């Protein structure tokens, strides 16, 4: 009976040893995966430095055990990769196998944006009183948000904007500073000279745009608005 008990104890000890060894391997793999995820999170935060007020990065590691990566070098695959939203991140592991791995990540950007505090009709010029500031997830509209309140105030609504709707750049356009049929002053400047005449605007034009003008002698010239009622023409 003592021999049987000794064999049983030996089998139990061997089983416990195997269990402990397996647990150690799993914990080591988990620690390696956590370290790799941390590297990827730091990389994505650096890629989005200065974007928004806060960045949240979630790295989805595979459920299966990943081989060790002793020198992880994260990168963004593709020619023009996105750095926000649901993205794929590559990791080069020189000297390890496989040498390149790919992880899925979700990068959320939080910051300030503006909404209309009432319905705004097409063609209306926006003022600060038309806007309410909000803070939240701006990932989806990140590339379309105007650069702050000053980039919205003074712009015209290109279409109707509903109350509580987020203001994005393609809703806005610069107001016309020249109107078709308006009498304008045409100025041509060069080194040491300035010539001016008058004419009739043939187009509507915003600041920085282009407008055609028929001068008093019937010549049609093209220039750039230089303030209300003034068109600058290159000599």
mmCIF file of C-alpha atoms in Angstrom:
data_model
loop_
_atom_site.group_PDB
_atom_site.id
_atom_site.type_symbol
_atom_site.label_atom_id
_atom_site.label_comp_id
_atom_site.label_asym_id
_atom_site.label_seq_id
_atom_site.Cartn_x
_atom_site.Cartn_y
_atom_site.Cartn_z
ATOM 1 C CA UNK A 1 0.000 0.000 0.000
ATOM 2 C CA UNK A 2 2.857 2.351 0.731
ATOM 3 C CA UNK A 3 4.289 1.762 -2.745
ATOM 4 C CA UNK A 4 0.955 2.634 -4.359
ATOM 5 C CA UNK A 5 0.673 5.747 -2.279
ATOM 6 C CA UNK A 6 4.229 6.716 -3.334
ATOM 7 C CA UNK A 7 3.353 6.290 -7.008
ATOM 8 C CA UNK A 8 0.200 8.311 -6.556
ATOM 9 C CA UNK A 9 2.107 11.071 -4.843
ATOM 10 C CA UNK A 10 4.668 11.037 -7.672
ATOM 11 C CA UNK A 11 1.947 11.317 -10.307
ATOM 12 C CA UNK A 12 0.282 14.126 -8.391
ATOM 13 C CA UNK A 13 3.586 15.960 -8.059
ATOM 14 C CA UNK A 14 4.319 15.564 -11.756
ATOM 15 C CA UNK A 15 0.851 16.838 -12.616
ATOM 16 C CA UNK A 16 1.264 19.879 -10.405
ATOM 17 C CA UNK A 17 4.666 20.578 -11.923
ATOM 18 C CA UNK A 18 3.216 20.429 -15.425
ATOM 19 C CA UNK A 19 0.343 22.697 -14.396
ATOM 20 C CA UNK A 20 2.713 25.237 -12.857
ATOM 21 C CA UNK A 21 4.962 25.105 -15.928
ATOM 22 C CA UNK A 22 2.015 25.629 -18.236
ATOM 23 C CA UNK A 23 0.776 28.511 -16.104
ATOM 24 C CA UNK A 24 4.219 30.122 -16.216
ATOM 25 C CA UNK A 25 4.317 29.811 -20.019
ATOM 26 C CA UNK A 26 0.858 31.369 -20.315
ATOM 27 C CA UNK A 27 1.747 34.214 -17.974
ATOM 28 C CA UNK A 28 4.983 34.841 -19.892
ATOM 29 C CA UNK A 29 3.093 34.922 -23.201
ATOM 30 C CA UNK A 30 0.474 37.219 -21.687
ATOM 31 C CA UNK A 31 3.191 39.529 -20.367
ATOM 32 C CA UNK A 32 4.816 39.550 -23.810
ATOM 33 C CA UNK A 33 1.507 40.369 -25.469
ATOM 34 C CA UNK A 34 0.817 43.142 -22.944
ATOM 35 C CA UNK A 35 4.248 44.649 -23.601
ATOM 36 C CA UNK A 36 3.674 44.540 -27.354
ATOM 37 C CA UNK A 37 0.255 46.183 -26.946
ATOM 38 C CA UNK A 38 1.818 48.899 -24.820
ATOM 39 C CA UNK A 39 4.409 49.567 -27.542
ATOM 40 C CA UNK A 40 1.662 49.863 -30.148
ATOM 41 C CA UNK A 41 -0.406 52.182 -27.921
ATOM 42 C CA UNK A 42 2.580 54.461 -27.363
ATOM 43 C CA UNK A 43 3.303 54.456 -31.104
ATOM 44 C CA UNK A 44 -0.270 55.443 -32.028
ATOM 45 C CA UNK A 45 -0.386 58.167 -29.386
ATOM 46 C CA UNK A 46 2.847 59.598 -30.824
ATOM 47 C CA UNK A 47 1.414 59.439 -34.354
ATOM 48 C CA UNK A 48 -1.583 61.483 -33.198
ATOM 49 C CA UNK A 49 0.292 63.934 -30.976
ATOM 50 C CA UNK A 50 -1.465 67.305 -30.928
ATOM 51 C CA UNK A 51 -4.705 65.923 -32.386
ATOM 52 C CA UNK A 52 -7.761 66.786 -30.308
ATOM 53 C CA UNK A 53 -7.699 67.152 -26.539
ATOM 54 C CA UNK A 54 -7.427 63.458 -25.651
ATOM 55 C CA UNK A 55 -6.578 60.197 -27.436
ATOM 56 C CA UNK A 56 -7.895 56.774 -26.441
ATOM 57 C CA UNK A 57 -6.154 53.705 -27.909
ATOM 58 C CA UNK A 58 -7.416 50.135 -27.632
ATOM 59 C CA UNK A 59 -5.230 47.360 -29.073
ATOM 60 C CA UNK A 60 -6.977 44.072 -29.816
ATOM 61 C CA UNK A 61 -4.446 41.306 -29.191
ATOM 62 C CA UNK A 62 -5.095 37.817 -30.640
ATOM 63 C CA UNK A 63 -6.658 35.275 -28.297
ATOM 64 C CA UNK A 64 -4.011 32.739 -29.311
ATOM 65 C CA UNK A 65 -0.544 32.975 -27.801
ATOM 66 C CA UNK A 66 1.783 35.197 -29.833
ATOM 67 C CA UNK A 67 5.475 34.315 -30.251
ATOM 68 C CA UNK A 68 7.848 36.642 -28.443
ATOM 69 C CA UNK A 69 8.880 39.879 -30.132
ATOM 70 C CA UNK A 70 12.076 41.070 -28.487
ATOM 71 C CA UNK A 71 12.559 44.283 -30.497
ATOM 72 C CA UNK A 72 9.086 45.491 -31.598
ATOM 73 C CA UNK A 73 9.012 48.216 -34.235
ATOM 74 C CA UNK A 74 5.434 49.338 -34.954
ATOM 75 C CA UNK A 75 4.523 50.845 -38.326
ATOM 76 C CA UNK A 76 1.450 51.832 -40.311
ATOM 77 C CA UNK A 77 0.997 49.734 -43.464
ATOM 78 C CA UNK A 78 -0.054 51.337 -46.748
ATOM 79 C CA UNK A 79 0.907 54.494 -48.615
ATOM 80 C CA UNK A 80 -1.501 56.870 -46.893
ATOM 81 C CA UNK A 81 -2.569 55.071 -43.740
ATOM 82 C CA UNK A 82 -5.187 56.394 -41.378
ATOM 83 C CA UNK A 83 -4.110 56.953 -37.794
ATOM 84 C CA UNK A 84 -7.565 57.154 -36.190
ATOM 85 C CA UNK A 85 -10.640 54.960 -36.046
ATOM 86 C CA UNK A 86 -10.399 51.200 -36.542
ATOM 87 C CA UNK A 87 -7.000 50.582 -38.098
ATOM 88 C CA UNK A 88 -4.387 47.906 -38.700
ATOM 89 C CA UNK A 89 -0.927 48.328 -37.180
ATOM 90 C CA UNK A 90 2.099 46.340 -38.303
ATOM 91 C CA UNK A 91 4.916 45.335 -35.973
ATOM 92 C CA UNK A 92 8.328 44.305 -37.276
ATOM 93 C CA UNK A 93 10.191 41.852 -35.040
ATOM 94 C CA UNK A 94 13.772 41.552 -36.341
ATOM 95 C CA UNK A 95 15.315 38.194 -35.534
ATOM 96 C CA UNK A 96 12.016 36.649 -34.422
ATOM 97 C CA UNK A 97 9.492 34.519 -36.257
ATOM 98 C CA UNK A 98 7.252 35.681 -37.731
ATOM 99 C CA UNK A 99 9.268 38.796 -38.557
ATOM 100 C CA UNK A 100 6.116 40.898 -39.104
ATOM 101 C CA UNK A 101 2.845 40.767 -37.198
ATOM 102 C CA UNK A 102 -0.383 42.739 -37.601
ATOM 103 C CA UNK A 103 -2.686 43.939 -34.840
ATOM 104 C CA UNK A 104 -6.063 45.664 -34.901
ATOM 105 C CA UNK A 105 -6.476 48.888 -32.966
ATOM 106 C CA UNK A 106 -9.209 51.428 -32.313
ATOM 107 C CA UNK A 107 -8.026 55.024 -31.904
ATOM 108 C CA UNK A 108 -10.623 57.502 -30.662
ATOM 109 C CA UNK A 109 -10.060 61.262 -30.605
ATOM 110 C CA UNK A 110 -11.906 63.498 -28.142
ATOM 111 C CA UNK A 111 -12.103 67.265 -28.382
ATOM 112 C CA UNK A 112 -14.220 70.375 -28.848
ATOM 113 C CA UNK A 113 -16.712 70.872 -31.661
ATOM 114 C CA UNK A 114 -19.632 73.190 -32.394
ATOM 115 C CA UNK A 115 -23.294 72.599 -33.079
ATOM 116 C CA UNK A 116 -26.033 74.906 -34.303
ATOM 117 C CA UNK A 117 -28.229 76.047 -31.411
ATOM 118 C CA UNK A 118 -31.155 76.681 -33.774
ATOM 119 C CA UNK A 119 -32.079 76.016 -37.393
ATOM 120 C CA UNK A 120 -29.893 78.005 -39.793
ATOM 121 C CA UNK A 121 -31.116 78.645 -43.325
ATOM 122 C CA UNK A 122 -29.002 78.422 -46.454
ATOM 123 C CA UNK A 123 -27.209 81.690 -47.199
ATOM 124 C CA UNK A 124 -27.297 82.960 -43.609
ATOM 125 C CA UNK A 125 -24.067 84.310 -42.152
ATOM 126 C CA UNK A 126 -23.138 82.544 -38.937
ATOM 127 C CA UNK A 127 -22.358 84.422 -35.723
ATOM 128 C CA UNK A 128 -21.085 83.272 -32.346
ATOM 129 C CA UNK A 129 -24.657 83.427 -31.094
ATOM 130 C CA UNK A 130 -25.635 80.659 -33.507
ATOM 131 C CA UNK A 131 -23.208 78.163 -31.960
ATOM 132 C CA UNK A 132 -22.946 75.957 -28.898
ATOM 133 C CA UNK A 133 -19.608 74.362 -27.959
ATOM 134 C CA UNK A 134 -19.561 70.658 -27.143
ATOM 135 C CA UNK A 135 -16.879 68.189 -26.086
ATOM 136 C CA UNK A 136 -16.827 64.526 -27.081
ATOM 137 C CA UNK A 137 -15.731 61.924 -29.616
ATOM 138 C CA UNK A 138 -14.726 63.751 -32.823
ATOM 139 C CA UNK A 139 -13.083 60.793 -34.577
ATOM 140 C CA UNK A 140 -15.664 60.492 -37.366
ATOM 141 C CA UNK A 141 -15.571 64.199 -38.264
ATOM 142 C CA UNK A 142 -11.926 64.822 -37.457
ATOM 143 C CA UNK A 143 -10.920 65.819 -41.009
ATOM 144 C CA UNK A 144 -14.069 67.892 -41.559
ATOM 145 C CA UNK A 145 -14.225 70.039 -38.439
ATOM 146 C CA UNK A 146 -13.453 73.757 -38.869
ATOM 147 C CA UNK A 147 -10.433 74.996 -36.959
ATOM 148 C CA UNK A 148 -12.339 76.523 -34.060
ATOM 149 C CA UNK A 149 -15.069 79.117 -33.588
ATOM 150 C CA UNK A 150 -13.217 81.807 -35.550
ATOM 151 C CA UNK A 151 -13.247 79.568 -38.633
ATOM 152 C CA UNK A 152 -17.058 79.380 -38.458
ATOM 153 C CA UNK A 153 -18.124 82.901 -37.520
ATOM 154 C CA UNK A 154 -18.574 85.064 -40.624
ATOM 155 C CA UNK A 155 -19.050 82.102 -42.969
ATOM 156 C CA UNK A 156 -22.276 81.481 -44.865
ATOM 157 C CA UNK A 157 -24.361 78.331 -44.666
ATOM 158 C CA UNK A 158 -24.220 76.471 -47.982
ATOM 159 C CA UNK A 159 -27.391 74.602 -47.041
ATOM 160 C CA UNK A 160 -29.868 74.409 -44.209
ATOM 161 C CA UNK A 161 -28.274 73.392 -40.901
ATOM 162 C CA UNK A 162 -30.606 71.833 -38.349
ATOM 163 C CA UNK A 163 -30.597 72.590 -34.634
ATOM 164 C CA UNK A 164 -28.015 70.479 -32.708
ATOM 165 C CA UNK A 165 -26.298 69.430 -35.951
ATOM 166 C CA UNK A 166 -22.494 69.352 -35.810
ATOM 167 C CA UNK A 167 -20.925 72.109 -37.918
ATOM 168 C CA UNK A 168 -18.513 70.670 -40.490
ATOM 169 C CA UNK A 169 -16.509 72.485 -43.140
ATOM 170 C CA UNK A 170 -18.523 71.427 -46.192
ATOM 171 C CA UNK A 171 -21.602 73.143 -44.702
ATOM 172 C CA UNK A 172 -19.877 76.514 -44.954
ATOM 173 C CA UNK A 173 -18.597 78.859 -47.627
ATOM 174 C CA UNK A 174 -16.965 82.255 -47.569
ATOM 175 C CA UNK A 175 -19.412 85.127 -48.154
ATOM 176 C CA UNK A 176 -19.193 87.018 -51.418
ATOM 177 C CA UNK A 177 -17.314 90.302 -51.239
ATOM 178 C CA UNK A 178 -18.064 91.048 -54.911
ATOM 179 C CA UNK A 179 -21.528 90.688 -56.439
ATOM 180 C CA UNK A 180 -22.359 90.266 -60.099
ATOM 181 C CA UNK A 181 -23.367 93.566 -61.677
ATOM 182 C CA UNK A 182 -21.633 95.572 -58.948
ATOM 183 C CA UNK A 183 -19.506 98.565 -59.887
ATOM 184 C CA UNK A 184 -15.962 97.829 -58.761
ATOM 185 C CA UNK A 185 -12.585 99.498 -58.690
ATOM 186 C CA UNK A 186 -9.953 97.611 -60.706
ATOM 187 C CA UNK A 187 -6.374 98.045 -59.478
ATOM 188 C CA UNK A 188 -3.175 96.869 -61.136
ATOM 189 C CA UNK A 189 0.073 97.211 -59.183
ATOM 190 C CA UNK A 190 3.694 96.602 -60.012
ATOM 191 C CA UNK A 191 7.166 97.791 -58.998
ATOM 192 C CA UNK A 192 6.902 101.550 -58.746
ATOM 193 C CA UNK A 193 3.419 101.956 -60.258
ATOM 194 C CA UNK A 194 -0.287 101.585 -59.485
ATOM 195 C CA UNK A 195 -3.061 101.951 -62.067
ATOM 196 C CA UNK A 196 -6.775 101.946 -61.329
ATOM 197 C CA UNK A 197 -9.978 102.105 -63.313
ATOM 198 C CA UNK A 198 -13.595 101.125 -62.841
ATOM 199 C CA UNK A 199 -15.739 98.390 -64.254
ATOM 200 C CA UNK A 200 -18.653 96.024 -63.749
ATOM 201 C CA UNK A 201 -18.274 92.657 -62.003
ATOM 202 C CA UNK A 202 -19.428 89.760 -64.170
ATOM 203 C CA UNK A 203 -19.410 87.179 -61.338
ATOM 204 C CA UNK A 204 -19.994 86.747 -57.640
ATOM 205 C CA UNK A 205 -16.727 86.167 -55.797
ATOM 206 C CA UNK A 206 -15.578 85.446 -52.253
ATOM 207 C CA UNK A 207 -12.297 86.598 -50.743
ATOM 208 C CA UNK A 208 -9.474 84.684 -52.381
ATOM 209 C CA UNK A 209 -11.608 83.726 -55.375
ATOM 210 C CA UNK A 210 -11.552 84.944 -58.961
ATOM 211 C CA UNK A 211 -13.828 87.404 -60.708
ATOM 212 C CA UNK A 212 -14.193 88.754 -64.230
ATOM 213 C CA UNK A 213 -14.674 92.493 -64.703
ATOM 214 C CA UNK A 214 -15.712 94.463 -67.784
ATOM 215 C CA UNK A 215 -13.830 97.748 -67.627
ATOM 216 C CA UNK A 216 -15.162 101.115 -68.791
ATOM 217 C CA UNK A 217 -13.526 100.658 -72.232
ATOM 218 C CA UNK A 218 -15.179 97.252 -72.725
ATOM 219 C CA UNK A 219 -12.139 95.075 -71.954
ATOM 220 C CA UNK A 220 -12.803 91.973 -69.815
ATOM 221 C CA UNK A 221 -10.105 91.264 -67.240
ATOM 222 C CA UNK A 222 -9.801 88.664 -64.490
ATOM 223 C CA UNK A 223 -8.645 89.397 -60.977
ATOM 224 C CA UNK A 224 -8.917 88.604 -57.291
ATOM 225 C CA UNK A 225 -11.169 90.403 -54.799
ATOM 226 C CA UNK A 226 -9.104 92.650 -52.553
ATOM 227 C CA UNK A 227 -11.873 93.608 -50.182
ATOM 228 C CA UNK A 228 -15.445 94.796 -50.856
ATOM 229 C CA UNK A 229 -15.725 96.538 -54.229
ATOM 230 C CA UNK A 230 -12.021 96.201 -55.148
ATOM 231 C CA UNK A 231 -10.484 93.780 -57.665
ATOM 232 C CA UNK A 232 -6.732 93.317 -57.945
ATOM 233 C CA UNK A 233 -5.450 92.469 -61.440
ATOM 234 C CA UNK A 234 -1.968 91.198 -62.175
ATOM 235 C CA UNK A 235 -0.035 93.478 -64.568
#
